Short mmCIF file of C-alpha atoms in Angstrom, two decimals:
data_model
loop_
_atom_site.label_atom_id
_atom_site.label_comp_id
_atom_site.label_asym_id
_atom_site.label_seq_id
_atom_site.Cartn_x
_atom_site.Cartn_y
_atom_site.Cartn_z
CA UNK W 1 158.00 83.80 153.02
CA UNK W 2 154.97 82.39 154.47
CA UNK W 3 151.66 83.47 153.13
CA UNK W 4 149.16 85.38 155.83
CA UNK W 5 146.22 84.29 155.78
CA UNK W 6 142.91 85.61 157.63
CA UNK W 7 139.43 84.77 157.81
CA UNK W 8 136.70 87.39 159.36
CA UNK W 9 133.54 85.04 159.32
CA UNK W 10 130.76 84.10 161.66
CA UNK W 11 130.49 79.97 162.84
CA UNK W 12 127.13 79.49 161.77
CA UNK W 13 127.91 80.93 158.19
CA UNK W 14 127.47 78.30 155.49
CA UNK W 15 128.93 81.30 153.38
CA UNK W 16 132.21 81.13 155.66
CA UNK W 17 131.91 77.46 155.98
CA UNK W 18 132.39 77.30 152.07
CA UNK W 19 135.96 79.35 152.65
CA UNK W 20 137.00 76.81 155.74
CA UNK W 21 136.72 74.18 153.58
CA UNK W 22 138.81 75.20 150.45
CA UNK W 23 141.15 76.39 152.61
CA UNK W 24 141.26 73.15 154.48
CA UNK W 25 141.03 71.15 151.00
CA UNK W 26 144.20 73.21 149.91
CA UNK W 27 146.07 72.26 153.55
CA UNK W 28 146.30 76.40 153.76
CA UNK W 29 146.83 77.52 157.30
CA UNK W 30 144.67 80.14 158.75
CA UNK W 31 143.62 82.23 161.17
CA UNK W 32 140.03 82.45 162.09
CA UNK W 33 138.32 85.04 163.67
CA UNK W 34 134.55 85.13 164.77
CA UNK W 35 133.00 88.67 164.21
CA UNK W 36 130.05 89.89 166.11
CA UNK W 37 127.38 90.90 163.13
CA UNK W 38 125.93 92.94 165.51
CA UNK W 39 129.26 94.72 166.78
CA UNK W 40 131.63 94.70 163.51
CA UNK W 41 135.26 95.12 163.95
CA UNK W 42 137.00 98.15 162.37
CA UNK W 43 138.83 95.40 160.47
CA UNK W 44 135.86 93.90 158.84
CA UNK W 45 134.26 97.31 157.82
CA UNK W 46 137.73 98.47 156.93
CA UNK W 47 138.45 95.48 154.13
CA UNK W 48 134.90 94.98 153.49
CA UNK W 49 133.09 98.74 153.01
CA UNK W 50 131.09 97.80 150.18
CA UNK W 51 128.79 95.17 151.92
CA UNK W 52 130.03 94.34 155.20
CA UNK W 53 129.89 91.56 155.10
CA UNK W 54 131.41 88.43 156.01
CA UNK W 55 132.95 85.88 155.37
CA UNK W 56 136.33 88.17 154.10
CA UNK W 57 139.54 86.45 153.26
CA UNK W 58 142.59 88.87 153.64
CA UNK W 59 145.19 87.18 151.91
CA UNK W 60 148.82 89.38 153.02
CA UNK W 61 146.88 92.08 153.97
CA UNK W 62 144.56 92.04 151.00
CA UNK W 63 140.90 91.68 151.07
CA UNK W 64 138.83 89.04 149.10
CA UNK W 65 135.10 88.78 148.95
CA UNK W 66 132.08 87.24 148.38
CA UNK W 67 132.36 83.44 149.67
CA UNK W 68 132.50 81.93 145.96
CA UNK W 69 134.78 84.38 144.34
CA UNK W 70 137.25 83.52 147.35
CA UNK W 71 136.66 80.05 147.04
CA UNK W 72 137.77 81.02 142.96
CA UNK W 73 140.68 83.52 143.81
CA UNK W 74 141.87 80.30 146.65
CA UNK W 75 141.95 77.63 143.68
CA UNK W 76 143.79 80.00 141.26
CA UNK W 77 146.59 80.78 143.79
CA UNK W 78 147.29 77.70 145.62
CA UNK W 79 146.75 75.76 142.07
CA UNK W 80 149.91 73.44 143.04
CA UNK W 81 147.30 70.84 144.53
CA UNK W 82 143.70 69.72 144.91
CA UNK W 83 142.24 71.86 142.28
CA UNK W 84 138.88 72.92 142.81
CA UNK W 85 137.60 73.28 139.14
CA UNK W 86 137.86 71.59 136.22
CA UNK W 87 140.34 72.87 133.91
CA UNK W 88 138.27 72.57 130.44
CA UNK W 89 136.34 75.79 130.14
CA UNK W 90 133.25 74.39 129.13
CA UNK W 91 132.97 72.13 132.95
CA UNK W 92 134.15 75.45 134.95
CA UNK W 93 130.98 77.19 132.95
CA UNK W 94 128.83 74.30 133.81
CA UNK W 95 130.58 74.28 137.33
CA UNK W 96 130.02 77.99 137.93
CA UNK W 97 126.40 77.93 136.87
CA UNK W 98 125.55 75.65 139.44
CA UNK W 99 127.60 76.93 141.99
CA UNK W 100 125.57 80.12 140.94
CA UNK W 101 122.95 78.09 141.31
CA UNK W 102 122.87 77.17 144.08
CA UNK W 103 123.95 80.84 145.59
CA UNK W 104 120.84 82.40 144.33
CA UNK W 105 118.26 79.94 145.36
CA UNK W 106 119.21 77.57 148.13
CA UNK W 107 119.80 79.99 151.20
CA UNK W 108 117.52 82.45 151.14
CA UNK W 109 114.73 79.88 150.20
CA UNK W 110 115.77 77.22 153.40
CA UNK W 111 116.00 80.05 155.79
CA UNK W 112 112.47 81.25 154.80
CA UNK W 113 111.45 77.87 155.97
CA UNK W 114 113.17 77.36 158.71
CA UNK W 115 112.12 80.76 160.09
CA UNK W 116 108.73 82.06 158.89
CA UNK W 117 105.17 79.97 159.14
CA UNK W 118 102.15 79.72 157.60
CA UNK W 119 101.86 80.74 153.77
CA UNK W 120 105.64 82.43 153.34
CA UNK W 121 106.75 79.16 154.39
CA UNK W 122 104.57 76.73 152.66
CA UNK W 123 105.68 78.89 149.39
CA UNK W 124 109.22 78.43 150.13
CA UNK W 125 108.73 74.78 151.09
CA UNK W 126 107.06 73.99 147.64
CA UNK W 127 110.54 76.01 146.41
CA UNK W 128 112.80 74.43 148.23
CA UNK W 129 111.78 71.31 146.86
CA UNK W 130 112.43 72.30 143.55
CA UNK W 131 115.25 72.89 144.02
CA UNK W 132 116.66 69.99 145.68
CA UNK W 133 114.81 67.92 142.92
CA UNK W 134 116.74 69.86 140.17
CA UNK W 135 119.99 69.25 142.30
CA UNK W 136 119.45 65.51 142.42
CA UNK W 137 118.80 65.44 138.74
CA UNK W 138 121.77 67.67 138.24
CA UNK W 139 124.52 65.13 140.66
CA UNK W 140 122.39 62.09 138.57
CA UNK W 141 124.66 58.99 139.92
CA UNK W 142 127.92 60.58 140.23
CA UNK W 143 129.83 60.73 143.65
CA UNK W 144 129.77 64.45 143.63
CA UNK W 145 128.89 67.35 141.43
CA UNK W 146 132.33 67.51 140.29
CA UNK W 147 131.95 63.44 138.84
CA UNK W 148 134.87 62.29 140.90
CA UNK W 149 136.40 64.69 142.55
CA UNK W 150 135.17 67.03 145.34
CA UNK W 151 134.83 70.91 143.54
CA UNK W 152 133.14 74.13 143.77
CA UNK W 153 129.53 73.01 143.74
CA UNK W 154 130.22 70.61 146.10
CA UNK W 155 131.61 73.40 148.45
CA UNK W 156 128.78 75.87 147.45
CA UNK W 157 126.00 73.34 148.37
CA UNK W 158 127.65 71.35 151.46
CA UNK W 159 127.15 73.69 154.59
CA UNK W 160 123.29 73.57 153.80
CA UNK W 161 123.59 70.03 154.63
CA UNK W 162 124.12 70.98 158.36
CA UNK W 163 120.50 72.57 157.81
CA UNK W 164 119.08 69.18 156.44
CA UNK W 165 117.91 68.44 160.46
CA UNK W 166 116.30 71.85 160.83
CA UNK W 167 114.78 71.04 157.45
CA UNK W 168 112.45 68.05 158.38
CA UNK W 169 111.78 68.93 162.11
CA UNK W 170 110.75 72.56 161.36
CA UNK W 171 109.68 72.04 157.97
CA UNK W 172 108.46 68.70 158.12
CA UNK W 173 110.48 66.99 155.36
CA UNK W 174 111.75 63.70 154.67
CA UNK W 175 114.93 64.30 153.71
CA UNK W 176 116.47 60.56 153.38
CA UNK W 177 113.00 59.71 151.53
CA UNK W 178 112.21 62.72 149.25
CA UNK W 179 115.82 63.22 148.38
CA UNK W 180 117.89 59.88 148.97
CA UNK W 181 120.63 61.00 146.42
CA UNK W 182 121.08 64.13 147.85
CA UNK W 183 121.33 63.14 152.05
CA UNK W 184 123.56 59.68 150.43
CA UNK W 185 126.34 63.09 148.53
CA UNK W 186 125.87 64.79 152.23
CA UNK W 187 127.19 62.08 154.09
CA UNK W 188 129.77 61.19 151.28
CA UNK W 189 130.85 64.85 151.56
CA UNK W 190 131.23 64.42 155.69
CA UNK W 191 133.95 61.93 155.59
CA UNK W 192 136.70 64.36 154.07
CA UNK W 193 138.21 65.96 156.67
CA UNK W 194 137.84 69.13 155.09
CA UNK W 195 134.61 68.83 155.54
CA UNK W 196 133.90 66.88 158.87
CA UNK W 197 136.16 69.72 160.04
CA UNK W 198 134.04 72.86 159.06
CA UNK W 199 130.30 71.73 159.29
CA UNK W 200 129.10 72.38 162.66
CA UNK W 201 126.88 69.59 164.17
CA UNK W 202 123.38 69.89 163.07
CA UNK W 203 121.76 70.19 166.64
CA UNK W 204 124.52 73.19 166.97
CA UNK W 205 122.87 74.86 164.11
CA UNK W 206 119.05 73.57 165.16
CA UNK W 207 119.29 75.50 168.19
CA UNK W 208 120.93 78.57 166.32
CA UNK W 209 117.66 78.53 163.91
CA UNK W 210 115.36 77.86 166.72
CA UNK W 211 117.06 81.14 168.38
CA UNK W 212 115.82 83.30 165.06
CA UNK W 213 112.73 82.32 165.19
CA UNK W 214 112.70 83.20 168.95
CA UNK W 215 113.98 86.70 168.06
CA UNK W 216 111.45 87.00 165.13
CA UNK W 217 108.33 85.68 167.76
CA UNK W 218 107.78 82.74 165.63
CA UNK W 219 106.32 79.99 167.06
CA UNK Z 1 136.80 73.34 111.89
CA UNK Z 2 134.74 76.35 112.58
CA UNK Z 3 133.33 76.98 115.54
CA UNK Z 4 129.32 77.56 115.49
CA UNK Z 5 128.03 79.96 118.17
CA UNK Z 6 124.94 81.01 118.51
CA UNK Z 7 122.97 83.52 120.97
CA UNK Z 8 119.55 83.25 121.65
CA UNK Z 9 118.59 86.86 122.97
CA UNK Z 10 115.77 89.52 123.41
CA UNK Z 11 117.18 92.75 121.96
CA UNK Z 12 116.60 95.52 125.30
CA UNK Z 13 118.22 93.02 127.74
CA UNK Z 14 121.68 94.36 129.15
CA UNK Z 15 122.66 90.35 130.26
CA UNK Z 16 122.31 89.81 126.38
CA UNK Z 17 124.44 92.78 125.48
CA UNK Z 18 127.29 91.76 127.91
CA UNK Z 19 127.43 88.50 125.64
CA UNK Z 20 127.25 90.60 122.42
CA UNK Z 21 130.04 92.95 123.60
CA UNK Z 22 132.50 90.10 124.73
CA UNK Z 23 132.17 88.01 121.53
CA UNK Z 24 132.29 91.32 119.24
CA UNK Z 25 135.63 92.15 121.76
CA UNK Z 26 136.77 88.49 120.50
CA UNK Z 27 136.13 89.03 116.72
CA UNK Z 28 133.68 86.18 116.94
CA UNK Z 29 131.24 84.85 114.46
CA UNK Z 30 128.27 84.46 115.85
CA UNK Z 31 124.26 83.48 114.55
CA UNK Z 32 122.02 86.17 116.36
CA UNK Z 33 118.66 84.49 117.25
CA UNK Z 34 115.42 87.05 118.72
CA UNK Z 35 113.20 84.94 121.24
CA UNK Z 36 110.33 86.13 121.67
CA UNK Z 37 109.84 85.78 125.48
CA UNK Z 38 106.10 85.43 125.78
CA UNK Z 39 106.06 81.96 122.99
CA UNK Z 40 109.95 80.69 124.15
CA UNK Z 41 111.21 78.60 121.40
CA UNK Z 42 112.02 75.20 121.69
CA UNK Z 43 115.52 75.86 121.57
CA UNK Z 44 115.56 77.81 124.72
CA UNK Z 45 113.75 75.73 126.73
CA UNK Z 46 116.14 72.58 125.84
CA UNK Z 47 119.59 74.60 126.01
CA UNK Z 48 118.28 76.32 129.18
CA UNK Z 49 115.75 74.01 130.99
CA UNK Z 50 116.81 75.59 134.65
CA UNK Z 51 116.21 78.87 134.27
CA UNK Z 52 113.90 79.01 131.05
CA UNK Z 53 115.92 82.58 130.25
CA UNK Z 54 117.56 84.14 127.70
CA UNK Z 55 120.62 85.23 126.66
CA UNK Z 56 122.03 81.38 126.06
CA UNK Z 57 125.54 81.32 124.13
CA UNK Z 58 125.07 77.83 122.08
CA UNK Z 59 129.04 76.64 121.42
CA UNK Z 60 129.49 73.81 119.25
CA UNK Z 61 125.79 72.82 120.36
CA UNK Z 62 126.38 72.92 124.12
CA UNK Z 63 124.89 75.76 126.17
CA UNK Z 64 126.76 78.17 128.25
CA UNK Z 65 123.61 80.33 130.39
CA UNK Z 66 124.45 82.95 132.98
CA UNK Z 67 125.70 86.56 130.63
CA UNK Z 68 128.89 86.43 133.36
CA UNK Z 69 129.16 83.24 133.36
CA UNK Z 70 129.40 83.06 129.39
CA UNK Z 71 131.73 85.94 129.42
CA UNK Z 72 133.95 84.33 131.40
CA UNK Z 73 133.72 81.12 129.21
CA UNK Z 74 134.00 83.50 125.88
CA UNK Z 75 137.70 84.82 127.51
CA UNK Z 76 138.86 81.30 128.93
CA UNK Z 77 138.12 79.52 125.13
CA UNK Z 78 139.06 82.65 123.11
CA UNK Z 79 142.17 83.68 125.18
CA UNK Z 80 144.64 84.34 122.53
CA UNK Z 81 143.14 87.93 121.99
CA UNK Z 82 141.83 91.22 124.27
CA UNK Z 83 141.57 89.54 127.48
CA UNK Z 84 138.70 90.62 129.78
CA UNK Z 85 140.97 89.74 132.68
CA UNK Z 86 144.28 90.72 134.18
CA UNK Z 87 146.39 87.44 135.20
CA UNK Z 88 147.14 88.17 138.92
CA UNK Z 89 144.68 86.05 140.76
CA UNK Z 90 143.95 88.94 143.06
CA UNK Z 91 143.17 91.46 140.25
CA UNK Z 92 140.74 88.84 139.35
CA UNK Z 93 138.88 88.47 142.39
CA UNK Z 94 138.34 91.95 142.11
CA UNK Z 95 137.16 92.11 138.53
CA UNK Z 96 134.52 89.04 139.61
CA UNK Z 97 133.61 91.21 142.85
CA UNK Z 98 132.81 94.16 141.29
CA UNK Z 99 131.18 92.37 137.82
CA UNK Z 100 128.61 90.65 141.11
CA UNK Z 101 128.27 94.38 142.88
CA UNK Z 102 126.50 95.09 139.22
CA UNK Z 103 125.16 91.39 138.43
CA UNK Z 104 123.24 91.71 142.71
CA UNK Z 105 121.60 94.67 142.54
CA UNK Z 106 121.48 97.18 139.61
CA UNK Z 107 118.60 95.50 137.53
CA UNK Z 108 115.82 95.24 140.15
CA UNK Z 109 116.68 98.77 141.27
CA UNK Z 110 116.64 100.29 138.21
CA UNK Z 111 113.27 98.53 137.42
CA UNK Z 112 111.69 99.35 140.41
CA UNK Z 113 112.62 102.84 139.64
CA UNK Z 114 111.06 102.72 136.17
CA UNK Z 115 107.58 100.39 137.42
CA UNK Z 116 106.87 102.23 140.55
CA UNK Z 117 105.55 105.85 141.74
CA UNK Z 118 105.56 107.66 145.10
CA UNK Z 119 107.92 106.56 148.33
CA UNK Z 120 109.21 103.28 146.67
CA UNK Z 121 110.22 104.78 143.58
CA UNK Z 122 111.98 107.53 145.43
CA UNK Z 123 113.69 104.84 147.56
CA UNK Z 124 115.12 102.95 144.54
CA UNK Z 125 116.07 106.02 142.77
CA UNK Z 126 118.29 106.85 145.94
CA UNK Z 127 119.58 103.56 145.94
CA UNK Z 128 120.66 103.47 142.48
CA UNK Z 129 122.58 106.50 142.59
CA UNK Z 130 124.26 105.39 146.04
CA UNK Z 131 125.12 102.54 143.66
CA UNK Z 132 126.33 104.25 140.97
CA UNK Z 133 128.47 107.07 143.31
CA UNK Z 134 129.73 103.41 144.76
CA UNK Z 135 130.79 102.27 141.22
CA UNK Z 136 132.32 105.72 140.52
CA UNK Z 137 134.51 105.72 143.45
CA UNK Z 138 136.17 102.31 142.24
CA UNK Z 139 136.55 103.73 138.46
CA UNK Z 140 137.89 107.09 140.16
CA UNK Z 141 140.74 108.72 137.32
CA UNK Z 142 140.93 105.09 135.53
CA UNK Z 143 139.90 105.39 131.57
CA UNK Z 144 137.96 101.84 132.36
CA UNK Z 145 137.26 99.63 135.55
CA UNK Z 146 139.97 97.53 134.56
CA UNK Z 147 142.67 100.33 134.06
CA UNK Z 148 143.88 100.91 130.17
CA UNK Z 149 142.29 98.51 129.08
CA UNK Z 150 138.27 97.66 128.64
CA UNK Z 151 137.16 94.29 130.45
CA UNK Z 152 135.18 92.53 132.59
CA UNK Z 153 133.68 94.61 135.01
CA UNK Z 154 133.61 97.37 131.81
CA UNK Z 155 131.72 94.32 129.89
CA UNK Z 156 129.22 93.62 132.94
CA UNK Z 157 128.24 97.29 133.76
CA UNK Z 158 128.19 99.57 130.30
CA UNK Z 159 125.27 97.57 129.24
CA UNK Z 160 123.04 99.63 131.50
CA UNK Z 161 124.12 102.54 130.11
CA UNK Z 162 121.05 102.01 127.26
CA UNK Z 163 118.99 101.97 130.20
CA UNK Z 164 120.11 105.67 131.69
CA UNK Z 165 117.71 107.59 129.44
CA UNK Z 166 114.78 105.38 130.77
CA UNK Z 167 115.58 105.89 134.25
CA UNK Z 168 116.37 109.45 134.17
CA UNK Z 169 112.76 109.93 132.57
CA UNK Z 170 110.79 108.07 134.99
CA UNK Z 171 112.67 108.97 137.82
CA UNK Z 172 112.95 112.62 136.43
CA UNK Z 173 117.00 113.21 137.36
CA UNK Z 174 120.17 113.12 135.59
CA UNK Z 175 122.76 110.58 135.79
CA UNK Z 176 125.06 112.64 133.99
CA UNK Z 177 124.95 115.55 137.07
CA UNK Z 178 124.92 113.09 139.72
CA UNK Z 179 128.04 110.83 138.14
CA UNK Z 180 129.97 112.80 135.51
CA UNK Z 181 132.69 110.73 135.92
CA UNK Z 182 131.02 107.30 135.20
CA UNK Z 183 129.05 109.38 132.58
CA UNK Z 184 132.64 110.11 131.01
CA UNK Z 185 133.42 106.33 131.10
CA UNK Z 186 130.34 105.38 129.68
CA UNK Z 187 130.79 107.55 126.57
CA UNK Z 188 134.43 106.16 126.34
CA UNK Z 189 133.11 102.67 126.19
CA UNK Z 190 130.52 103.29 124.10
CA UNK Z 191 132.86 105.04 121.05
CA UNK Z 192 134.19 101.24 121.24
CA UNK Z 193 132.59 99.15 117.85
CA UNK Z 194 132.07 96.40 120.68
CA UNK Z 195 129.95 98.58 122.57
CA UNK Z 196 128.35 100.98 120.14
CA UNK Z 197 126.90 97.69 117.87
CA UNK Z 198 125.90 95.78 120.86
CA UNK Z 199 123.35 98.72 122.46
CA UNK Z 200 120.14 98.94 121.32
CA UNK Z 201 118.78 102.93 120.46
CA UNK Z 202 118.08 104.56 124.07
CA UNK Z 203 114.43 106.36 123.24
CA UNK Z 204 113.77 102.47 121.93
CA UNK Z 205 114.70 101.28 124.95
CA UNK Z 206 112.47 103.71 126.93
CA UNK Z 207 109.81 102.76 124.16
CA UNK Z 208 109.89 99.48 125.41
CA UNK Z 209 109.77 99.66 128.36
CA UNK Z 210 106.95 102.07 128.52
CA UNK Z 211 105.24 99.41 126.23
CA UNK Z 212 105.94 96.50 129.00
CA UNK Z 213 104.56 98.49 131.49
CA UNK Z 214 101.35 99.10 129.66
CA UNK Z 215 101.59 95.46 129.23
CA UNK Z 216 101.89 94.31 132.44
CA UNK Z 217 99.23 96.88 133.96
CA UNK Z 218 101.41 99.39 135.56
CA UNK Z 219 101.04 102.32 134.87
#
């Protein structure tokens, strides 16, 4: 019987995008639907009522949540092909700290740059920075954060690449020069189709920022 | 050979007692170290250079940081006894989605609720017990989160439990009249050796923390 498979996400997610591309990864047919944050379906509140939130994978009619525990639950089912983590428990530690990582301090720290000015954002700039600096030291010279193959923190960190433009023009960074390892993974990352696939084009997601910071009077 | 495990740990913190519960669970051998957190030994800072935080499970002399995350590493290397989690990949996702509900939002609420006064303590205070009504709900007639048997989301949340006492003081209500049921769970988890060896003495835990605070300048 073939599996049903549903995903409740928004395009501009790089939560959602992180479920596209396991699922894609995995070959795993699937039907996306774009939710209006600001209208939610019945469905949405109805397999998510603890948060809300997207992205939601309902799996046969069952609700998963929380973009890296999907990406998780997606590897453990569908562990035929392509797996996702290593299988030596002391890598998936190492793999789900950084995926953890990168949860905790890479979006909420880039979208306070890309959408605040003056001292929040110079604070989050100097963060930011950090951050990407402990990333680079953390990938060191290996082809992705996995070592050779694609994984988790690959998937947890990639959408945030289609911020990279947003990055330097409204935060005035040089990506390619401050963080040559990091932009040289990104475009790695962009030729599997998985990926190419999911991440919107950076302009599409420029404007989308630029639009917040409309909304929020920032100028 | 044996294995050597250590834990580097500061005795109130509820991530450290997650640790201490899952390897006591495991029958585990373990060196306890006390860092103090205000002269961090050399130790910490090399096994956990990210983060600079304790607990840190040393195995074999590799670090495993994150309490979840070394949880889940304890049950994946120790898996021939008392799993944590059930094997349907599903059930799983919704042991790691309700182990993050905890891991997102119950520490800064409940220490907002025991640092502040006035409006934002009364906001936190209504929070938390939203949260805990939340957590309730998803225990509802079950002896433990996981069903018969004590595990991960069990592991993640009856830490806090040695923290009720404190925030019933300082926020002046009771737990126990607002959540019976979870109040019924946590007394069933704590009659567990695990448990009961891992908590720290509740007035010393509101000792502590009324300590910190004097330490810190709030009073």
């Amino acid at each position: 019987m073939a599996d049903e498979v549903i995903l409740l996400d928004v395009w501009a997610s790089p939560f959602g995008m992180r479920v596209r591309i396991a699922l894609r990864e995995k070959g795993i047919k699937f039907d996306w639907r774009a939710e209006d944050l600001s209208n939610k379906s019945p469905l949405l509140l109805k397999m998510n009522p603890v948060t809300k939130q997207i992205p939601v994978l309902i799996h046969n009619g069952k609700p998963v949540c929380e973009s890296l525990i999907i990406v998780q639950y997606i590897d453990e089912v569908w562990k035929d092909r392509t797996p996702l983590l290593p299988s030596d428990p002391y890598e998936r530690a190492h793999a789900r700290f950084w995926g953890d990582y990168v949860d905790k301090k890479i979006y909420s720290t880039a979208r306070q740059v890309c959408t605040t000015k003056g001292e929040p954002k110079e604070a989050a700039k100097k963060e930011l920075i950090q951050c990407f600096k402990t990333l680079e030291g953390e990938l060191g010279d290996k082809a992705y954060f996995g070592g050779k193959t694609f994984g988790l923190v690959d998937i947890a960190l990639i959408p945030f690449y289609g911020w990279f433009h947003s990055l330097e023009t409204i935060g005035n960074l040089n990506m390619e020069a401050e963080f040559p390892k990091l932009v040289a993974w990104g475009k790695r990352c962009l030729e599997k189709e998985s990926v190419s696939q999911t991440l919107p084009d950076q302009l599409k997601v420029h404007d989308f920022l630029l639009g917040i910071r409309k909304k929020l009077g920032i100028e | 050979m044996a294995d050597e495990v250590i834990l580097l740990n500061f005795w109130p913190s509820v991530f450290g007692m997650r640790i201490r519960i899952a390897l006591a669970e495991k029958g585990i051998e373990y060196e306890y170290r006390e860092e103090d957190l205000w002269n961090k030994s050399p130790l910490l800072l090399k096994m956990n250079p990210v983060h600079k935080k304790i607990p840190v499970l040393i195995h074999n002399g590799k670090p495993i940081c994150e309490s979840l995350i070394a949880v889940q590493y304890i049950d994946e290397v120790w898996k021939d006894k008392s799993p944590f989690f059930p094997s349907d990949p599903y059930e799983r996702a919704q042991a790691r989605f309700w182990a993050d509900y905890v891991d997102k939002k119950m520490y800064s609420i409940g220490r907002t609720v025991w640092t502040t006064k006035g409006e934002e303590q009364e906001a936190a205070k209504k929070e938390l017990i939203e949260m805990l009504k939340v957590l309730e709900g998803e225990l509802g007639d079950k002896a433990y989160f996981g069903g018969e048997n004590f595990g991960y989301i069990d592991i993640a949340l009856i830490p806090f439990y040695s923290r009720f006492y404190t925030l019933e003081t300082f926020g002046n209500f009771s737990i126990e009249a607002e959540c019976p049921k979870l109040m019924g769970w946590a007394k069933r988890c704590h009659k567990r050796e695990s448990v009961s060896n891992s908590l720290p003495d509740f007035h010393e835990v509101y000792d502590f923390v009324v300590q910190l605070n004097k330490r810190l300048g709030i009073s």
